[in-house]
XYZ file of C-alpha atoms in Angstrom:
372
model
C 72.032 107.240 -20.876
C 74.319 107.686 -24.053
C 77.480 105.777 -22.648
C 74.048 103.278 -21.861
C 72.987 102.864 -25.463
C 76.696 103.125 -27.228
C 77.431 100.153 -24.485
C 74.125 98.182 -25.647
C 74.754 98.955 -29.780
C 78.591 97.753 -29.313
C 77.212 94.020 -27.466
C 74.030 93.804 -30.135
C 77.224 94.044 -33.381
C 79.311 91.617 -30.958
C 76.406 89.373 -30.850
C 75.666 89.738 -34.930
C 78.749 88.719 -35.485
C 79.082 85.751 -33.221
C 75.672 84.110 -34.670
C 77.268 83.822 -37.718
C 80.159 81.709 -36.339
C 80.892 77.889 -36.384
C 81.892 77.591 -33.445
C 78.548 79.239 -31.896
C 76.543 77.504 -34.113
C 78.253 74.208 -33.149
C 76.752 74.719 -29.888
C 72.670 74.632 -29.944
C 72.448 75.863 -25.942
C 74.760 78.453 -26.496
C 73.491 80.182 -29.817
C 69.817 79.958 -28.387
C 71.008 81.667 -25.644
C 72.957 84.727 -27.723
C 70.307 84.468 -30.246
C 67.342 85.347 -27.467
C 69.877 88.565 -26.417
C 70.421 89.931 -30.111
C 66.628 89.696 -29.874
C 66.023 91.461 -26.638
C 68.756 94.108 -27.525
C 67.813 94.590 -30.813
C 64.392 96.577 -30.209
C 66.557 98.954 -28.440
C 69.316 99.567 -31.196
C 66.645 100.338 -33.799
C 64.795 102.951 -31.719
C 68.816 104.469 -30.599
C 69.473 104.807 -34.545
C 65.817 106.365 -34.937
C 66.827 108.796 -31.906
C 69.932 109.950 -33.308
C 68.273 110.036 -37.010
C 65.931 112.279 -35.590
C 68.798 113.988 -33.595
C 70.750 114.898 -36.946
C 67.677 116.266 -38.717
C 66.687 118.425 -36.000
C 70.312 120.103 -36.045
C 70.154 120.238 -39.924
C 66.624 122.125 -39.318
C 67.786 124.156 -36.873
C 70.893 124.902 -38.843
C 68.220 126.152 -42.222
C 66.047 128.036 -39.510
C 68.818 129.980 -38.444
C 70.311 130.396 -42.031
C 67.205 131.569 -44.402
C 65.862 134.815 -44.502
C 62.764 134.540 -46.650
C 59.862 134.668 -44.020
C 58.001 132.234 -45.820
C 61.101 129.339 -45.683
C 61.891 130.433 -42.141
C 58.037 129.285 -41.445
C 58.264 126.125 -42.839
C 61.436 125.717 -41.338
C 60.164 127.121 -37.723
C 57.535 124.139 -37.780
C 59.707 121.210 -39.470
C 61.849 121.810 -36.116
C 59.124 122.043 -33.983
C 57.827 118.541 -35.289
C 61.332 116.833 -34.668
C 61.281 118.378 -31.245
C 58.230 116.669 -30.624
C 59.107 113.396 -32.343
C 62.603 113.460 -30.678
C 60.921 113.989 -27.443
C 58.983 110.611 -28.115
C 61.857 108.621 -29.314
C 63.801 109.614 -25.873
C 60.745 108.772 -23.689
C 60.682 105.324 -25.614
C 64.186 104.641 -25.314
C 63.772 105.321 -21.518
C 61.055 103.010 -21.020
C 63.251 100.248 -22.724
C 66.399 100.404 -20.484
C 63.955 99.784 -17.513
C 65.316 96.502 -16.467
C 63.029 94.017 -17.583
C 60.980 91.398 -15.632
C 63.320 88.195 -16.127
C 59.847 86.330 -16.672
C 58.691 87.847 -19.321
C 59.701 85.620 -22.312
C 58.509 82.413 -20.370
C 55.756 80.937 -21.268
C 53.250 80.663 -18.329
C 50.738 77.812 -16.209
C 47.569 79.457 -16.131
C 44.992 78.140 -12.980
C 41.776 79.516 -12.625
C 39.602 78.402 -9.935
C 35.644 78.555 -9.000
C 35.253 81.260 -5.675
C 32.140 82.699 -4.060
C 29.178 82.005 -5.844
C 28.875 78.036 -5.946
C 27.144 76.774 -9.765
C 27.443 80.411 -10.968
C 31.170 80.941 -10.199
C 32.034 77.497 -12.199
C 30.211 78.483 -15.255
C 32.455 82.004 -15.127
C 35.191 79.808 -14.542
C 34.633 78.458 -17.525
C 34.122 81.397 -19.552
C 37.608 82.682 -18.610
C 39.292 79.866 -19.197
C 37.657 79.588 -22.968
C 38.571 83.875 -23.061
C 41.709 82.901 -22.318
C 42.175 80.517 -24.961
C 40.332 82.701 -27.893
C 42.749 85.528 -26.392
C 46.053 82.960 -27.092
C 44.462 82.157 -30.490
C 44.697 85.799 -31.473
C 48.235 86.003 -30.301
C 49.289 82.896 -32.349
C 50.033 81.492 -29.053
C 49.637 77.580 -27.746
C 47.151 77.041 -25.736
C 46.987 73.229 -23.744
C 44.533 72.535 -21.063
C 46.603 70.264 -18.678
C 43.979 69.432 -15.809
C 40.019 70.820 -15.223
C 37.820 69.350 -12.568
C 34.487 70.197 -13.750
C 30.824 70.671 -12.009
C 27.568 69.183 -12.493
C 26.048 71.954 -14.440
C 29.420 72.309 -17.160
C 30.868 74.914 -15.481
C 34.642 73.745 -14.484
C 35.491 74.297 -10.569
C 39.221 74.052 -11.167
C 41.776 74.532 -14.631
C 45.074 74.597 -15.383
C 46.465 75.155 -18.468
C 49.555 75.668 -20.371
C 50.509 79.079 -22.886
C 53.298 78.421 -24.889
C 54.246 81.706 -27.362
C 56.033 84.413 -27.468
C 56.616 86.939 -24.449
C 53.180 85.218 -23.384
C 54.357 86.166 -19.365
C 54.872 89.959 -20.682
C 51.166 90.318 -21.273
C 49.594 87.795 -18.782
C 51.318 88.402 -15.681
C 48.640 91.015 -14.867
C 45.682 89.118 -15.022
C 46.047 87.291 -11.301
C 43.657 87.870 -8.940
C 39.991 87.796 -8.264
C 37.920 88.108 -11.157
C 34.043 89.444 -10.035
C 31.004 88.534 -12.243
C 27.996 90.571 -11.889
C 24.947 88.991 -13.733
C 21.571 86.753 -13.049
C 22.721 83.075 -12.891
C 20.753 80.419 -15.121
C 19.583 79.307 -12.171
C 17.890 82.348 -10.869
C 14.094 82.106 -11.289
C 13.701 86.162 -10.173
C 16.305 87.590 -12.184
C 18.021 88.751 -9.726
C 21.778 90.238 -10.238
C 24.262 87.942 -8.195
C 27.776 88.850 -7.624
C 30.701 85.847 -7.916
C 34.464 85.101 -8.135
C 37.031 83.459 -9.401
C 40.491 83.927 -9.207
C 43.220 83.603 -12.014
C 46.574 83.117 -11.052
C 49.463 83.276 -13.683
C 53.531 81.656 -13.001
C 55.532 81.940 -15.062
C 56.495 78.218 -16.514
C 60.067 77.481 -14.682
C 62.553 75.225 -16.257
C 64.511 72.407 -14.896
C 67.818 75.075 -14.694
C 65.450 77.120 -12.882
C 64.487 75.185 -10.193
C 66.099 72.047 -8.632
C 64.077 69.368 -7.332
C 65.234 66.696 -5.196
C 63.589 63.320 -6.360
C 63.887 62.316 -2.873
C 61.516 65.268 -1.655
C 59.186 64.044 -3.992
C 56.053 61.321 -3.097
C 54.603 60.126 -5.953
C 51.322 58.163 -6.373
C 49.555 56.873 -9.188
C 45.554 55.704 -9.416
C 42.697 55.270 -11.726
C 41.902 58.400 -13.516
C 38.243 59.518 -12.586
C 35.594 60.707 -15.604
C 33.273 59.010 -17.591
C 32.696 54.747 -16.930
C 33.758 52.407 -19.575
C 36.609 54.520 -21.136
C 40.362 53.184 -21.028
C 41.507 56.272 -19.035
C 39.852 54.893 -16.142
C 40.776 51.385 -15.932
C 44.920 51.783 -15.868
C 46.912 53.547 -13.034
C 47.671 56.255 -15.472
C 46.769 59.196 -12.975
C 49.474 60.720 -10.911
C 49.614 63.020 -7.793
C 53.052 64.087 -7.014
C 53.440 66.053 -3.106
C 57.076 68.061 -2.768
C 57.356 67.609 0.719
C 59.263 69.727 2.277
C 56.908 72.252 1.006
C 53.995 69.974 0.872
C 52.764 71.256 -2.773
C 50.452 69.077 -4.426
C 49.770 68.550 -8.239
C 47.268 65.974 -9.823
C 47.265 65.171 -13.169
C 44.809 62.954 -15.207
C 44.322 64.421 -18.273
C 46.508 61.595 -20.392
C 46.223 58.222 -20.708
C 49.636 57.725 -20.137
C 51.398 57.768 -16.357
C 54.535 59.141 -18.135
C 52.630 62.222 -19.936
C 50.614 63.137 -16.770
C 53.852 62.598 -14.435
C 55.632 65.188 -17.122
C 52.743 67.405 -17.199
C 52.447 67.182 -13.351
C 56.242 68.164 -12.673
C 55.792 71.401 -15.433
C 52.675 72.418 -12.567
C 55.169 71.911 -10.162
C 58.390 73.651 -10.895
C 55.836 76.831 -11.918
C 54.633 76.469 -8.206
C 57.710 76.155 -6.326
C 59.386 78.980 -8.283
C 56.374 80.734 -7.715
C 56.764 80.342 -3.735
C 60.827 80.842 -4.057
C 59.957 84.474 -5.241
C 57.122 85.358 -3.094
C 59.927 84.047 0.174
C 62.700 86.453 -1.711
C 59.861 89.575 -2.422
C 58.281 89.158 1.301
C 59.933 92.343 2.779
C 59.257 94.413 0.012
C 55.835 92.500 -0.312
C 55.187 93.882 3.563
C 56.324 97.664 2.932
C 54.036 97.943 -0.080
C 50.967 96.728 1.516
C 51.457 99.153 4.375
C 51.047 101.677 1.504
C 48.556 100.429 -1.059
C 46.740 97.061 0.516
C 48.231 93.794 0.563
C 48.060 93.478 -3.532
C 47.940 89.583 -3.461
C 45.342 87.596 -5.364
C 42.716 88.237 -2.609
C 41.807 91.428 -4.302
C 39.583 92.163 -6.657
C 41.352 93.171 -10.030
C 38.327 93.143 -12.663
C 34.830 93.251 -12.523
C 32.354 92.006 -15.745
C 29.098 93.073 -15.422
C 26.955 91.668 -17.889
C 23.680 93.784 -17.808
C 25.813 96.679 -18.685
C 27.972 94.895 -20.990
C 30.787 96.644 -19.142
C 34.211 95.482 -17.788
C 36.572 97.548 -15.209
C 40.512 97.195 -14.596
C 39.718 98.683 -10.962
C 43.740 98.703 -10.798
C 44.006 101.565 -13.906
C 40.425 102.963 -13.654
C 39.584 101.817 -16.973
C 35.969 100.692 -18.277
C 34.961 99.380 -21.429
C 31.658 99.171 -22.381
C 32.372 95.955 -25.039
C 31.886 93.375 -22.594
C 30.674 90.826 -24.885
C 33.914 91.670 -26.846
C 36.452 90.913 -24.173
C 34.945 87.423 -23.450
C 35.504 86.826 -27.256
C 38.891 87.052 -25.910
C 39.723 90.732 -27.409
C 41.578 91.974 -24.377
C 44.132 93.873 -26.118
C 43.491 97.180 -24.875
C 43.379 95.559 -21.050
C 46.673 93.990 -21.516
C 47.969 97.481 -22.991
C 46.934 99.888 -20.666
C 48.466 97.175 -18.070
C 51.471 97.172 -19.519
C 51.919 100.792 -20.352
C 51.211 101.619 -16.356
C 53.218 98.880 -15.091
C 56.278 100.156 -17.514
C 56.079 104.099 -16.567
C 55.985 102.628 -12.788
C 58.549 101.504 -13.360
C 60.232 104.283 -15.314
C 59.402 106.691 -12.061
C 61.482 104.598 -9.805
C 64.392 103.686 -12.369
C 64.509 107.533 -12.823
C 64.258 107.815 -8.547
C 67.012 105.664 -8.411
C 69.091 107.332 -10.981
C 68.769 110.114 -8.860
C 69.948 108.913 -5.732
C 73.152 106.870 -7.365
C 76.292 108.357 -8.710
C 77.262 107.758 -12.345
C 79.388 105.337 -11.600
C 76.059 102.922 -10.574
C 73.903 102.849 -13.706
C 76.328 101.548 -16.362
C 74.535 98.376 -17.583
C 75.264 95.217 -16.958
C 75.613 93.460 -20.565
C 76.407 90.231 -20.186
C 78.020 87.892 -22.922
């Protein structure tokens, strides 16, 4: 892990020094792209320097424990070591968890589609609360949050949204939340107050960029028409609504939400590239998709991730265990401690198998590969 870190601290000065330079500086792709790295690698560097801080006090302590003979200065001594043991021990578990190779998604920014399931009126008006959670929850982060398309029901509840979260690290935090969402609560429309149970499922790709996936204009059908909604308005009376099929893999993506053909076609092929990438990785991930559901269940959004039950004004991550009895809280878009525990369990999973694999390979294996 040392040869690691001295390997990562040696690239993150390279880096400072090459920001600073014309030449880099001339080129705008370029330095965004060394600029995002000194980012990434500089978390690490600052908790390395803590470690070995805490590394050269703990000898130092060790050093006076060993030295003194007063049994009053050996005491203090005795638990100033035993602190930086445990504070060392921290640092090192820390440092771990960030040389787990990181999910190249997570600085993206992410399409967000939530769609009505089981429950008919009642599962559109949940659908509806998410999708406003959602948005208080971007608010909080400072994030943008743009609803691109949302086909809505009779009673205001929305049967189908997608929407676009533009921020910082916003995949990191949201990549957790796909899947079926359960509501447990009596609908406005029940007369006997009755609990009903309804879905909705969230899905969450990560926003792919042109580099990211190449599209073929001439696998691409697209066809305009007259944006539906409310009579009278503009909107409605120009071919300004576009639905654009990739057909070899016969996605389809609607957009209506602008007035302008060229704004919805943009908006449409964003949808798109999210979905395709979305299907390249599921294709690549299918064999390792298969093992793991012959262990655990099939994991894909046809599971039930969350339930919200209202009368108890509780919520449960049925992935993590956890229940929180501030129900009214989360929809106010106060998910942090969700989106934490989430995180914190998917990063020691992965810490078990980095440190499985580390066992199984010979040094040679796990130097890193830092790339310039």
């Amino acid at each position: 892990m040392l040869h690691r870190l001295e390997q990562i601290e040696a690239r993150y000065e390279e880096l400072s020094h090459e920001l600073s330079s014309p030449e880099l500086l001339a080129n705008q792709t370029a330095y965004t792209k060394a600029a995002k790295q000194h980012r990434s690698l500089g978390e690490i560097v600052q908790k390395y320097h803590s470690w070995k801080s805490l590394k050269a006090e703990l000898s130092g302590a060790r050093e006076i424990l060993d030295a003194v003979d007063d049994e009053e200065m050996r005491e203090m001594a005795r638990l100033e070591v035993e602190t930086l043991e445990e504070k060392l021990a921290t640092a090192e578990v820390d440092l771990k968890l960030l040389l787990v190779p990181s999910d190249p998604n997570d600085e993206k920014n992410v399409i967000l589609e939530i769609r009505a399931g089981t429950g008919g009126d009642e599962a559109t008006l949940f659908a509806a609360e998410m999708l406003r959670m959602y948005g208080r929850y971007a608010e909080r982060q400072g994030w943008r949050f743009e609803i691109l398309d949302a086909s809505e029901s009779g009673i205001g509840g929305i049967k189908e949204a997608i929407a676009l979260i533009e921020g910082d690290k916003v995949y990191s935090k949201l990549k957790h939340e796909s899947g079926v969402h359960r509501v447990q609560r009596v609908p406005q429309t029940e007369a006997s107050g009755r609990i009903h149970t309804s879905a909705i499922t969230v899905a969450v790709l990560p926003e792919a960029e042109e580099v990211d996936v190449k599209i073929d204009p001439k696998d691409l059908r697209i066809d305009t028409f007259c944006s539906s909604g409310p009579g009278g308005q503009s909107v409605n009376t120009t071919y300004s609504a576009v639905r654009i099929t990739h057909l070899p893999t016969n996605v389809v993506v609607s957009m209506q939400d602008e007035k302008s053909q060229i704004k919805n076609r943009e908006k449409a092929m964003r949808v798109l590239r999210a979905r395709l990438q979305e299907l390249e990785e599921q294709k690549q991930h299918e064999a390792l998709a298969s093992e793991r559901r012959s262990m655990v269940g099939s994991g894909d959004r046809s599971e039930k991730i969350r339930t919200y039950n209202f009368k108890e004004n509780r919520v449960s991550d049925h992935r993590i265990g956890l229940t929180i009895h501030q129900l009214d809280q989360v929809m106010e878009g106060n998910l942090d401690e969700f989106i934490q525990a989430l995180v914190t369990h998917d990063q020691a999973e992965k810490l078990k198998a980095e440190m499985s694999r580390s066992d199984r390979l010979p040094a040679s294996d796990l130097s890193p590969q830092i790339t310039s």
